[in-house]
């Protein structure tokens, strides 16, 4: 009986997919929303990176929700991991190759992360991607030398101020223009660093918040007690 039910379900799913596929014009997708974004995003927001224009402009509430989810996940993980005991044993420092590689990669990752955050409205990338790279820069240093520690209080302040800046810019736009996160500053010339209104400020706020949250979370993971061998 179970085999018959599975066969009927499979046949029904196959029929449904065939019906849906028959109505699709393969090779000629009807991307009405995407085409409209491509048409109006540049003139309206002045951003060369359409993805950033969508995430920080047209779908600002979604981005705020994503930041809230990341904050909740990082907070929950920090509460579960807790704090290392003062007498807990740490992993030994890495060897020469790991230490030298971390010292070399740290400034490079820092510069690349800052570049991606600042140029989020011009080139592929933005606050989320740049923030992850910034967090990775500090985590590599912790892997090379577990005795190092990050200032979690400072990370908390950076995260809180960046999140508050994101919300305040959105509320400012809501009061002035009636739409959340609508760019209010002059758009400038598309392709230049100072352009796209408040989108660069939002990208920086996202990058700092994501970087601080992930750096703190990764530091908690690196700070867990080493197992006995």
mmCIF file with all atom_site columns, C-alpha atoms in Angstrom:
data_model
loop_
_atom_site.group_PDB
_atom_site.id
_atom_site.type_symbol
_atom_site.label_atom_id
_atom_site.label_alt_id
_atom_site.label_comp_id
_atom_site.label_asym_id
_atom_site.label_entity_id
_atom_site.label_seq_id
_atom_site.pdbx_PDB_ins_code
_atom_site.Cartn_x
_atom_site.Cartn_y
_atom_site.Cartn_z
_atom_site.occupancy
_atom_site.B_iso_or_equiv
_atom_site.pdbx_formal_charge
_atom_site.auth_seq_id
_atom_site.auth_comp_id
_atom_site.auth_asym_id
_atom_site.auth_atom_id
_atom_site.pdbx_PDB_model_num
ATOM 1   C CA . UNK A 1 1   ? 0.000  0.000  0.000   1.00 0.00 ? 1   UNK A CA 1
ATOM 2   C CA . UNK A 1 2   ? 2.858  2.324  0.845   1.00 0.00 ? 2   UNK A CA 1
ATOM 3   C CA . UNK A 1 3   ? 4.494  1.692  -2.531  1.00 0.00 ? 3   UNK A CA 1
ATOM 4   C CA . UNK A 1 4   ? 1.245  2.523  -4.338  1.00 0.00 ? 4   UNK A CA 1
ATOM 5   C CA . UNK A 1 5   ? 0.887  5.769  -2.396  1.00 0.00 ? 5   UNK A CA 1
ATOM 6   C CA . UNK A 1 6   ? 4.485  6.723  -3.223  1.00 0.00 ? 6   UNK A CA 1
ATOM 7   C CA . UNK A 1 7   ? 3.903  5.944  -6.884  1.00 0.00 ? 7   UNK A CA 1
ATOM 8   C CA . UNK A 1 8   ? 0.734  8.047  -6.995  1.00 0.00 ? 8   UNK A CA 1
ATOM 9   C CA . UNK A 1 9   ? 2.508  10.949 -5.270  1.00 0.00 ? 9   UNK A CA 1
ATOM 10  C CA . UNK A 1 10  ? 5.442  10.763 -7.671  1.00 0.00 ? 10  UNK A CA 1
ATOM 11  C CA . UNK A 1 11  ? 3.132  10.642 -10.679 1.00 0.00 ? 11  UNK A CA 1
ATOM 12  C CA . UNK A 1 12  ? 1.184  13.630 -9.366  1.00 0.00 ? 12  UNK A CA 1
ATOM 13  C CA . UNK A 1 13  ? 4.353  15.661 -8.824  1.00 0.00 ? 13  UNK A CA 1
ATOM 14  C CA . UNK A 1 14  ? 5.616  14.768 -12.294 1.00 0.00 ? 14  UNK A CA 1
ATOM 15  C CA . UNK A 1 15  ? 2.302  15.810 -13.854 1.00 0.00 ? 15  UNK A CA 1
ATOM 16  C CA . UNK A 1 16  ? 2.381  19.099 -11.937 1.00 0.00 ? 16  UNK A CA 1
ATOM 17  C CA . UNK A 1 17  ? 5.926  19.859 -13.118 1.00 0.00 ? 17  UNK A CA 1
ATOM 18  C CA . UNK A 1 18  ? 4.987  19.043 -16.699 1.00 0.00 ? 18  UNK A CA 1
ATOM 19  C CA . UNK A 1 19  ? 1.994  21.381 -16.574 1.00 0.00 ? 19  UNK A CA 1
ATOM 20  C CA . UNK A 1 20  ? 4.107  24.188 -15.124 1.00 0.00 ? 20  UNK A CA 1
ATOM 21  C CA . UNK A 1 21  ? 6.885  23.579 -17.642 1.00 0.00 ? 21  UNK A CA 1
ATOM 22  C CA . UNK A 1 22  ? 4.459  23.614 -20.563 1.00 0.00 ? 22  UNK A CA 1
ATOM 23  C CA . UNK A 1 23  ? 3.394  27.151 -19.679 1.00 0.00 ? 23  UNK A CA 1
ATOM 24  C CA . UNK A 1 24  ? 6.958  28.473 -19.453 1.00 0.00 ? 24  UNK A CA 1
ATOM 25  C CA . UNK A 1 25  ? 8.601  30.005 -22.467 1.00 0.00 ? 25  UNK A CA 1
ATOM 26  C CA . UNK A 1 26  ? 12.020 28.406 -22.074 1.00 0.00 ? 26  UNK A CA 1
ATOM 27  C CA . UNK A 1 27  ? 14.838 30.689 -23.136 1.00 0.00 ? 27  UNK A CA 1
ATOM 28  C CA . UNK A 1 28  ? 12.695 33.826 -22.882 1.00 0.00 ? 28  UNK A CA 1
ATOM 29  C CA . UNK A 1 29  ? 12.072 34.465 -19.172 1.00 0.00 ? 29  UNK A CA 1
ATOM 30  C CA . UNK A 1 30  ? 9.521  37.113 -18.364 1.00 0.00 ? 30  UNK A CA 1
ATOM 31  C CA . UNK A 1 31  ? 11.540 39.012 -15.745 1.00 0.00 ? 31  UNK A CA 1
ATOM 32  C CA . UNK A 1 32  ? 9.250  41.972 -15.231 1.00 0.00 ? 32  UNK A CA 1
ATOM 33  C CA . UNK A 1 33  ? 10.451 42.911 -11.736 1.00 0.00 ? 33  UNK A CA 1
ATOM 34  C CA . UNK A 1 34  ? 14.128 42.410 -12.556 1.00 0.00 ? 34  UNK A CA 1
ATOM 35  C CA . UNK A 1 35  ? 13.872 44.386 -15.769 1.00 0.00 ? 35  UNK A CA 1
ATOM 36  C CA . UNK A 1 36  ? 12.163 47.227 -13.930 1.00 0.00 ? 36  UNK A CA 1
ATOM 37  C CA . UNK A 1 37  ? 14.910 47.312 -11.295 1.00 0.00 ? 37  UNK A CA 1
ATOM 38  C CA . UNK A 1 38  ? 17.551 47.461 -14.020 1.00 0.00 ? 38  UNK A CA 1
ATOM 39  C CA . UNK A 1 39  ? 15.702 50.296 -15.724 1.00 0.00 ? 39  UNK A CA 1
ATOM 40  C CA . UNK A 1 40  ? 15.042 52.592 -12.763 1.00 0.00 ? 40  UNK A CA 1
ATOM 41  C CA . UNK A 1 41  ? 17.689 51.745 -10.118 1.00 0.00 ? 41  UNK A CA 1
ATOM 42  C CA . UNK A 1 42  ? 20.483 53.710 -11.756 1.00 0.00 ? 42  UNK A CA 1
ATOM 43  C CA . UNK A 1 43  ? 18.617 56.974 -12.387 1.00 0.00 ? 43  UNK A CA 1
ATOM 44  C CA . UNK A 1 44  ? 16.689 56.870 -9.095  1.00 0.00 ? 44  UNK A CA 1
ATOM 45  C CA . UNK A 1 45  ? 19.449 55.817 -6.689  1.00 0.00 ? 45  UNK A CA 1
ATOM 46  C CA . UNK A 1 46  ? 22.632 56.619 -8.611  1.00 0.00 ? 46  UNK A CA 1
ATOM 47  C CA . UNK A 1 47  ? 24.282 53.288 -7.734  1.00 0.00 ? 47  UNK A CA 1
ATOM 48  C CA . UNK A 1 48  ? 26.319 51.371 -10.284 1.00 0.00 ? 48  UNK A CA 1
ATOM 49  C CA . UNK A 1 49  ? 25.858 48.179 -8.234  1.00 0.00 ? 49  UNK A CA 1
ATOM 50  C CA . UNK A 1 50  ? 22.197 47.304 -8.729  1.00 0.00 ? 50  UNK A CA 1
ATOM 51  C CA . UNK A 1 51  ? 22.296 44.614 -6.023  1.00 0.00 ? 51  UNK A CA 1
ATOM 52  C CA . UNK A 1 52  ? 23.269 47.145 -3.361  1.00 0.00 ? 52  UNK A CA 1
ATOM 53  C CA . UNK A 1 53  ? 20.615 49.526 -4.659  1.00 0.00 ? 53  UNK A CA 1
ATOM 54  C CA . UNK A 1 54  ? 17.979 46.818 -4.189  1.00 0.00 ? 54  UNK A CA 1
ATOM 55  C CA . UNK A 1 55  ? 19.173 45.598 -0.771  1.00 0.00 ? 55  UNK A CA 1
ATOM 56  C CA . UNK A 1 56  ? 19.749 49.021 0.784   1.00 0.00 ? 56  UNK A CA 1
ATOM 57  C CA . UNK A 1 57  ? 17.103 50.963 -1.110  1.00 0.00 ? 57  UNK A CA 1
ATOM 58  C CA . UNK A 1 58  ? 14.098 49.149 -2.489  1.00 0.00 ? 58  UNK A CA 1
ATOM 59  C CA . UNK A 1 59  ? 14.237 46.245 -0.001  1.00 0.00 ? 59  UNK A CA 1
ATOM 60  C CA . UNK A 1 60  ? 15.626 48.021 3.040   1.00 0.00 ? 60  UNK A CA 1
ATOM 61  C CA . UNK A 1 61  ? 13.194 46.333 5.416   1.00 0.00 ? 61  UNK A CA 1
ATOM 62  C CA . UNK A 1 62  ? 14.434 42.913 4.256   1.00 0.00 ? 62  UNK A CA 1
ATOM 63  C CA . UNK A 1 63  ? 18.036 43.947 4.920   1.00 0.00 ? 63  UNK A CA 1
ATOM 64  C CA . UNK A 1 64  ? 17.052 45.188 8.381   1.00 0.00 ? 64  UNK A CA 1
ATOM 65  C CA . UNK A 1 65  ? 15.445 41.806 9.017   1.00 0.00 ? 65  UNK A CA 1
ATOM 66  C CA . UNK A 1 66  ? 18.583 39.978 7.897   1.00 0.00 ? 66  UNK A CA 1
ATOM 67  C CA . UNK A 1 67  ? 20.702 42.073 10.242  1.00 0.00 ? 67  UNK A CA 1
ATOM 68  C CA . UNK A 1 68  ? 18.290 41.322 13.080  1.00 0.00 ? 68  UNK A CA 1
ATOM 69  C CA . UNK A 1 69  ? 18.493 37.586 12.391  1.00 0.00 ? 69  UNK A CA 1
ATOM 70  C CA . UNK A 1 70  ? 22.293 37.717 12.344  1.00 0.00 ? 70  UNK A CA 1
ATOM 71  C CA . UNK A 1 71  ? 22.276 39.643 15.629  1.00 0.00 ? 71  UNK A CA 1
ATOM 72  C CA . UNK A 1 72  ? 19.941 37.098 17.233  1.00 0.00 ? 72  UNK A CA 1
ATOM 73  C CA . UNK A 1 73  ? 22.050 34.167 16.007  1.00 0.00 ? 73  UNK A CA 1
ATOM 74  C CA . UNK A 1 74  ? 25.311 35.712 17.227  1.00 0.00 ? 74  UNK A CA 1
ATOM 75  C CA . UNK A 1 75  ? 23.774 36.591 20.603  1.00 0.00 ? 75  UNK A CA 1
ATOM 76  C CA . UNK A 1 76  ? 22.332 33.100 21.088  1.00 0.00 ? 76  UNK A CA 1
ATOM 77  C CA . UNK A 1 77  ? 25.625 31.447 20.156  1.00 0.00 ? 77  UNK A CA 1
ATOM 78  C CA . UNK A 1 78  ? 27.528 33.711 22.555  1.00 0.00 ? 78  UNK A CA 1
ATOM 79  C CA . UNK A 1 79  ? 25.131 32.858 25.377  1.00 0.00 ? 79  UNK A CA 1
ATOM 80  C CA . UNK A 1 80  ? 25.490 29.136 24.708  1.00 0.00 ? 80  UNK A CA 1
ATOM 81  C CA . UNK A 1 81  ? 29.281 29.239 24.454  1.00 0.00 ? 81  UNK A CA 1
ATOM 82  C CA . UNK A 1 82  ? 29.646 31.472 27.492  1.00 0.00 ? 82  UNK A CA 1
ATOM 83  C CA . UNK A 1 83  ? 33.030 32.707 28.688  1.00 0.00 ? 83  UNK A CA 1
ATOM 84  C CA . UNK A 1 84  ? 36.266 30.823 29.102  1.00 0.00 ? 84  UNK A CA 1
ATOM 85  C CA . UNK A 1 85  ? 37.278 30.043 32.667  1.00 0.00 ? 85  UNK A CA 1
ATOM 86  C CA . UNK A 1 86  ? 40.351 31.831 33.911  1.00 0.00 ? 86  UNK A CA 1
ATOM 87  C CA . UNK A 1 87  ? 42.128 28.503 34.510  1.00 0.00 ? 87  UNK A CA 1
ATOM 88  C CA . UNK A 1 88  ? 41.086 26.942 31.184  1.00 0.00 ? 88  UNK A CA 1
ATOM 89  C CA . UNK A 1 89  ? 43.828 25.548 28.985  1.00 0.00 ? 89  UNK A CA 1
ATOM 90  C CA . UNK A 1 90  ? 44.391 27.223 25.631  1.00 0.00 ? 90  UNK A CA 1
ATOM 91  C CA . UNK A 1 91  ? 45.599 25.750 22.385  1.00 0.00 ? 91  UNK A CA 1
ATOM 92  C CA . UNK A 1 92  ? 49.307 26.287 21.759  1.00 0.00 ? 92  UNK A CA 1
ATOM 93  C CA . UNK A 1 93  ? 50.383 28.982 19.292  1.00 0.00 ? 93  UNK A CA 1
ATOM 94  C CA . UNK A 1 94  ? 50.618 28.005 15.650  1.00 0.00 ? 94  UNK A CA 1
ATOM 95  C CA . UNK A 1 95  ? 53.884 27.231 13.962  1.00 0.00 ? 95  UNK A CA 1
ATOM 96  C CA . UNK A 1 96  ? 56.088 29.573 12.009  1.00 0.00 ? 96  UNK A CA 1
ATOM 97  C CA . UNK A 1 97  ? 54.178 29.126 8.751   1.00 0.00 ? 97  UNK A CA 1
ATOM 98  C CA . UNK A 1 98  ? 50.771 29.825 10.314  1.00 0.00 ? 98  UNK A CA 1
ATOM 99  C CA . UNK A 1 99  ? 52.026 32.779 12.349  1.00 0.00 ? 99  UNK A CA 1
ATOM 100 C CA . UNK A 1 100 ? 53.857 34.354 9.413   1.00 0.00 ? 100 UNK A CA 1
ATOM 101 C CA . UNK A 1 101 ? 50.877 33.736 7.123   1.00 0.00 ? 101 UNK A CA 1
ATOM 102 C CA . UNK A 1 102 ? 48.490 35.329 9.620   1.00 0.00 ? 102 UNK A CA 1
ATOM 103 C CA . UNK A 1 103 ? 50.725 38.382 10.006  1.00 0.00 ? 103 UNK A CA 1
ATOM 104 C CA . UNK A 1 104 ? 50.816 38.706 6.221   1.00 0.00 ? 104 UNK A CA 1
ATOM 105 C CA . UNK A 1 105 ? 47.113 38.100 5.641   1.00 0.00 ? 105 UNK A CA 1
ATOM 106 C CA . UNK A 1 106 ? 45.770 40.351 8.407   1.00 0.00 ? 106 UNK A CA 1
ATOM 107 C CA . UNK A 1 107 ? 46.544 43.730 6.762   1.00 0.00 ? 107 UNK A CA 1
ATOM 108 C CA . UNK A 1 108 ? 45.636 42.400 3.318   1.00 0.00 ? 108 UNK A CA 1
ATOM 109 C CA . UNK A 1 109 ? 42.245 41.118 4.489   1.00 0.00 ? 109 UNK A CA 1
ATOM 110 C CA . UNK A 1 110 ? 41.671 44.349 6.374   1.00 0.00 ? 110 UNK A CA 1
ATOM 111 C CA . UNK A 1 111 ? 42.350 46.490 3.294   1.00 0.00 ? 111 UNK A CA 1
ATOM 112 C CA . UNK A 1 112 ? 40.271 44.237 1.015   1.00 0.00 ? 112 UNK A CA 1
ATOM 113 C CA . UNK A 1 113 ? 37.350 44.221 3.469   1.00 0.00 ? 113 UNK A CA 1
ATOM 114 C CA . UNK A 1 114 ? 37.378 48.005 3.826   1.00 0.00 ? 114 UNK A CA 1
ATOM 115 C CA . UNK A 1 115 ? 37.629 48.437 0.058   1.00 0.00 ? 115 UNK A CA 1
ATOM 116 C CA . UNK A 1 116 ? 34.638 46.160 -0.585  1.00 0.00 ? 116 UNK A CA 1
ATOM 117 C CA . UNK A 1 117 ? 32.537 47.913 2.073   1.00 0.00 ? 117 UNK A CA 1
ATOM 118 C CA . UNK A 1 118 ? 33.353 51.433 0.886   1.00 0.00 ? 118 UNK A CA 1
ATOM 119 C CA . UNK A 1 119 ? 32.840 50.550 -2.793  1.00 0.00 ? 119 UNK A CA 1
ATOM 120 C CA . UNK A 1 120 ? 29.665 48.548 -2.188  1.00 0.00 ? 120 UNK A CA 1
ATOM 121 C CA . UNK A 1 121 ? 27.570 50.937 -4.291  1.00 0.00 ? 121 UNK A CA 1
ATOM 122 C CA . UNK A 1 122 ? 30.027 50.789 -7.211  1.00 0.00 ? 122 UNK A CA 1
ATOM 123 C CA . UNK A 1 123 ? 31.345 47.231 -7.552  1.00 0.00 ? 123 UNK A CA 1
ATOM 124 C CA . UNK A 1 124 ? 30.127 43.720 -6.675  1.00 0.00 ? 124 UNK A CA 1
ATOM 125 C CA . UNK A 1 125 ? 30.161 43.262 -2.939  1.00 0.00 ? 125 UNK A CA 1
ATOM 126 C CA . UNK A 1 126 ? 29.007 45.543 -0.180  1.00 0.00 ? 126 UNK A CA 1
ATOM 127 C CA . UNK A 1 127 ? 28.516 45.592 3.558   1.00 0.00 ? 127 UNK A CA 1
ATOM 128 C CA . UNK A 1 128 ? 27.740 41.910 4.049   1.00 0.00 ? 128 UNK A CA 1
ATOM 129 C CA . UNK A 1 129 ? 30.649 40.611 1.987   1.00 0.00 ? 129 UNK A CA 1
ATOM 130 C CA . UNK A 1 130 ? 33.121 43.176 3.276   1.00 0.00 ? 130 UNK A CA 1
ATOM 131 C CA . UNK A 1 131 ? 32.028 42.608 6.871   1.00 0.00 ? 131 UNK A CA 1
ATOM 132 C CA . UNK A 1 132 ? 32.692 38.877 6.571   1.00 0.00 ? 132 UNK A CA 1
ATOM 133 C CA . UNK A 1 133 ? 36.194 39.563 5.245   1.00 0.00 ? 133 UNK A CA 1
ATOM 134 C CA . UNK A 1 134 ? 36.878 41.990 8.105   1.00 0.00 ? 134 UNK A CA 1
ATOM 135 C CA . UNK A 1 135 ? 35.774 39.368 10.633  1.00 0.00 ? 135 UNK A CA 1
ATOM 136 C CA . UNK A 1 136 ? 37.951 36.746 8.922   1.00 0.00 ? 136 UNK A CA 1
ATOM 137 C CA . UNK A 1 137 ? 40.979 39.036 9.235   1.00 0.00 ? 137 UNK A CA 1
ATOM 138 C CA . UNK A 1 138 ? 40.725 39.017 13.029  1.00 0.00 ? 138 UNK A CA 1
ATOM 139 C CA . UNK A 1 139 ? 39.837 35.330 13.193  1.00 0.00 ? 139 UNK A CA 1
ATOM 140 C CA . UNK A 1 140 ? 42.968 34.340 11.255  1.00 0.00 ? 140 UNK A CA 1
ATOM 141 C CA . UNK A 1 141 ? 45.053 36.165 13.859  1.00 0.00 ? 141 UNK A CA 1
ATOM 142 C CA . UNK A 1 142 ? 43.274 34.256 16.642  1.00 0.00 ? 142 UNK A CA 1
ATOM 143 C CA . UNK A 1 143 ? 43.906 30.934 14.924  1.00 0.00 ? 143 UNK A CA 1
ATOM 144 C CA . UNK A 1 144 ? 47.611 31.693 14.681  1.00 0.00 ? 144 UNK A CA 1
ATOM 145 C CA . UNK A 1 145 ? 47.864 32.755 18.322  1.00 0.00 ? 145 UNK A CA 1
ATOM 146 C CA . UNK A 1 146 ? 44.968 31.573 20.545  1.00 0.00 ? 146 UNK A CA 1
ATOM 147 C CA . UNK A 1 147 ? 46.400 33.588 23.439  1.00 0.00 ? 147 UNK A CA 1
ATOM 148 C CA . UNK A 1 148 ? 45.211 36.765 21.739  1.00 0.00 ? 148 UNK A CA 1
ATOM 149 C CA . UNK A 1 149 ? 41.830 38.128 22.719  1.00 0.00 ? 149 UNK A CA 1
ATOM 150 C CA . UNK A 1 150 ? 39.353 40.522 21.156  1.00 0.00 ? 150 UNK A CA 1
ATOM 151 C CA . UNK A 1 151 ? 37.737 43.340 23.055  1.00 0.00 ? 151 UNK A CA 1
ATOM 152 C CA . UNK A 1 152 ? 34.133 42.161 23.120  1.00 0.00 ? 152 UNK A CA 1
ATOM 153 C CA . UNK A 1 153 ? 32.970 45.383 24.756  1.00 0.00 ? 153 UNK A CA 1
ATOM 154 C CA . UNK A 1 154 ? 34.396 47.408 21.878  1.00 0.00 ? 154 UNK A CA 1
ATOM 155 C CA . UNK A 1 155 ? 32.854 45.020 19.340  1.00 0.00 ? 155 UNK A CA 1
ATOM 156 C CA . UNK A 1 156 ? 29.511 45.438 21.077  1.00 0.00 ? 156 UNK A CA 1
ATOM 157 C CA . UNK A 1 157 ? 29.732 49.219 20.850  1.00 0.00 ? 157 UNK A CA 1
ATOM 158 C CA . UNK A 1 158 ? 30.664 49.085 17.164  1.00 0.00 ? 158 UNK A CA 1
ATOM 159 C CA . UNK A 1 159 ? 27.821 46.698 16.435  1.00 0.00 ? 159 UNK A CA 1
ATOM 160 C CA . UNK A 1 160 ? 25.286 48.762 18.355  1.00 0.00 ? 160 UNK A CA 1
ATOM 161 C CA . UNK A 1 161 ? 26.304 52.086 16.835  1.00 0.00 ? 161 UNK A CA 1
ATOM 162 C CA . UNK A 1 162 ? 26.334 50.641 13.312  1.00 0.00 ? 162 UNK A CA 1
ATOM 163 C CA . UNK A 1 163 ? 22.871 49.143 13.753  1.00 0.00 ? 163 UNK A CA 1
ATOM 164 C CA . UNK A 1 164 ? 21.559 52.378 15.223  1.00 0.00 ? 164 UNK A CA 1
ATOM 165 C CA . UNK A 1 165 ? 23.035 54.350 12.316  1.00 0.00 ? 165 UNK A CA 1
ATOM 166 C CA . UNK A 1 166 ? 21.296 52.057 9.813   1.00 0.00 ? 166 UNK A CA 1
ATOM 167 C CA . UNK A 1 167 ? 17.931 52.501 11.516  1.00 0.00 ? 167 UNK A CA 1
ATOM 168 C CA . UNK A 1 168 ? 18.342 56.266 12.004  1.00 0.00 ? 168 UNK A CA 1
ATOM 169 C CA . UNK A 1 169 ? 19.170 56.770 8.324   1.00 0.00 ? 169 UNK A CA 1
ATOM 170 C CA . UNK A 1 170 ? 16.067 54.771 7.436   1.00 0.00 ? 170 UNK A CA 1
ATOM 171 C CA . UNK A 1 171 ? 13.886 56.798 9.813   1.00 0.00 ? 171 UNK A CA 1
ATOM 172 C CA . UNK A 1 172 ? 15.346 60.035 8.474   1.00 0.00 ? 172 UNK A CA 1
ATOM 173 C CA . UNK A 1 173 ? 14.354 58.982 4.963   1.00 0.00 ? 173 UNK A CA 1
ATOM 174 C CA . UNK A 1 174 ? 10.928 57.919 6.215   1.00 0.00 ? 174 UNK A CA 1
ATOM 175 C CA . UNK A 1 175 ? 10.289 61.343 7.754   1.00 0.00 ? 175 UNK A CA 1
ATOM 176 C CA . UNK A 1 176 ? 11.713 63.374 4.872   1.00 0.00 ? 176 UNK A CA 1
ATOM 177 C CA . UNK A 1 177 ? 10.509 61.362 1.885   1.00 0.00 ? 177 UNK A CA 1
ATOM 178 C CA . UNK A 1 178 ? 7.906  58.971 3.229   1.00 0.00 ? 178 UNK A CA 1
ATOM 179 C CA . UNK A 1 179 ? 9.888  55.848 2.248   1.00 0.00 ? 179 UNK A CA 1
ATOM 180 C CA . UNK A 1 180 ? 12.260 53.855 4.429   1.00 0.00 ? 180 UNK A CA 1
ATOM 181 C CA . UNK A 1 181 ? 15.944 54.171 3.388   1.00 0.00 ? 181 UNK A CA 1
ATOM 182 C CA . UNK A 1 182 ? 15.304 56.365 0.353   1.00 0.00 ? 182 UNK A CA 1
ATOM 183 C CA . UNK A 1 183 ? 18.631 58.102 -0.470  1.00 0.00 ? 183 UNK A CA 1
ATOM 184 C CA . UNK A 1 184 ? 18.382 61.720 0.628   1.00 0.00 ? 184 UNK A CA 1
ATOM 185 C CA . UNK A 1 185 ? 21.821 63.164 -0.084  1.00 0.00 ? 185 UNK A CA 1
ATOM 186 C CA . UNK A 1 186 ? 22.728 64.303 -3.617  1.00 0.00 ? 186 UNK A CA 1
ATOM 187 C CA . UNK A 1 187 ? 23.164 61.329 -5.935  1.00 0.00 ? 187 UNK A CA 1
ATOM 188 C CA . UNK A 1 188 ? 26.257 62.778 -7.588  1.00 0.00 ? 188 UNK A CA 1
ATOM 189 C CA . UNK A 1 189 ? 27.766 61.172 -10.665 1.00 0.00 ? 189 UNK A CA 1
ATOM 190 C CA . UNK A 1 190 ? 27.242 57.444 -11.082 1.00 0.00 ? 190 UNK A CA 1
ATOM 191 C CA . UNK A 1 191 ? 30.518 55.540 -10.838 1.00 0.00 ? 191 UNK A CA 1
ATOM 192 C CA . UNK A 1 192 ? 32.252 57.993 -8.523  1.00 0.00 ? 192 UNK A CA 1
ATOM 193 C CA . UNK A 1 193 ? 33.083 57.157 -4.917  1.00 0.00 ? 193 UNK A CA 1
ATOM 194 C CA . UNK A 1 194 ? 30.945 59.960 -3.502  1.00 0.00 ? 194 UNK A CA 1
ATOM 195 C CA . UNK A 1 195 ? 27.633 59.170 -5.143  1.00 0.00 ? 195 UNK A CA 1
ATOM 196 C CA . UNK A 1 196 ? 24.354 57.287 -4.638  1.00 0.00 ? 196 UNK A CA 1
ATOM 197 C CA . UNK A 1 197 ? 23.180 59.453 -1.756  1.00 0.00 ? 197 UNK A CA 1
ATOM 198 C CA . UNK A 1 198 ? 23.118 57.608 1.575   1.00 0.00 ? 198 UNK A CA 1
ATOM 199 C CA . UNK A 1 199 ? 23.785 54.155 0.070   1.00 0.00 ? 199 UNK A CA 1
ATOM 200 C CA . UNK A 1 200 ? 27.543 54.306 0.874   1.00 0.00 ? 200 UNK A CA 1
ATOM 201 C CA . UNK A 1 201 ? 26.709 55.208 4.487   1.00 0.00 ? 201 UNK A CA 1
ATOM 202 C CA . UNK A 1 202 ? 24.341 52.254 4.706   1.00 0.00 ? 202 UNK A CA 1
ATOM 203 C CA . UNK A 1 203 ? 26.976 49.960 3.215   1.00 0.00 ? 203 UNK A CA 1
ATOM 204 C CA . UNK A 1 204 ? 29.494 51.092 5.841   1.00 0.00 ? 204 UNK A CA 1
ATOM 205 C CA . UNK A 1 205 ? 26.949 50.593 8.626   1.00 0.00 ? 205 UNK A CA 1
ATOM 206 C CA . UNK A 1 206 ? 26.146 47.086 7.399   1.00 0.00 ? 206 UNK A CA 1
ATOM 207 C CA . UNK A 1 207 ? 29.836 46.218 7.034   1.00 0.00 ? 207 UNK A CA 1
ATOM 208 C CA . UNK A 1 208 ? 30.695 47.368 10.557  1.00 0.00 ? 208 UNK A CA 1
ATOM 209 C CA . UNK A 1 209 ? 27.707 45.578 12.085  1.00 0.00 ? 209 UNK A CA 1
ATOM 210 C CA . UNK A 1 210 ? 28.279 42.301 10.245  1.00 0.00 ? 210 UNK A CA 1
ATOM 211 C CA . UNK A 1 211 ? 32.027 42.438 10.854  1.00 0.00 ? 211 UNK A CA 1
ATOM 212 C CA . UNK A 1 212 ? 31.648 43.118 14.580  1.00 0.00 ? 212 UNK A CA 1
ATOM 213 C CA . UNK A 1 213 ? 29.005 40.420 15.055  1.00 0.00 ? 213 UNK A CA 1
ATOM 214 C CA . UNK A 1 214 ? 30.905 37.721 13.180  1.00 0.00 ? 214 UNK A CA 1
ATOM 215 C CA . UNK A 1 215 ? 34.237 38.687 14.735  1.00 0.00 ? 215 UNK A CA 1
ATOM 216 C CA . UNK A 1 216 ? 32.715 38.378 18.193  1.00 0.00 ? 216 UNK A CA 1
ATOM 217 C CA . UNK A 1 217 ? 31.088 35.055 17.340  1.00 0.00 ? 217 UNK A CA 1
ATOM 218 C CA . UNK A 1 218 ? 34.273 33.617 15.838  1.00 0.00 ? 218 UNK A CA 1
ATOM 219 C CA . UNK A 1 219 ? 36.242 34.849 18.847  1.00 0.00 ? 219 UNK A CA 1
ATOM 220 C CA . UNK A 1 220 ? 33.848 32.970 21.127  1.00 0.00 ? 220 UNK A CA 1
ATOM 221 C CA . UNK A 1 221 ? 34.363 29.836 19.042  1.00 0.00 ? 221 UNK A CA 1
ATOM 222 C CA . UNK A 1 222 ? 38.140 30.225 19.198  1.00 0.00 ? 222 UNK A CA 1
ATOM 223 C CA . UNK A 1 223 ? 37.932 30.895 22.940  1.00 0.00 ? 223 UNK A CA 1
ATOM 224 C CA . UNK A 1 224 ? 36.256 27.593 23.803  1.00 0.00 ? 224 UNK A CA 1
ATOM 225 C CA . UNK A 1 225 ? 38.242 25.363 26.110  1.00 0.00 ? 225 UNK A CA 1
ATOM 226 C CA . UNK A 1 226 ? 40.718 23.084 24.383  1.00 0.00 ? 226 UNK A CA 1
ATOM 227 C CA . UNK A 1 227 ? 39.940 19.376 24.844  1.00 0.00 ? 227 UNK A CA 1
ATOM 228 C CA . UNK A 1 228 ? 42.285 17.245 26.933  1.00 0.00 ? 228 UNK A CA 1
ATOM 229 C CA . UNK A 1 229 ? 44.636 15.040 24.949  1.00 0.00 ? 229 UNK A CA 1
#
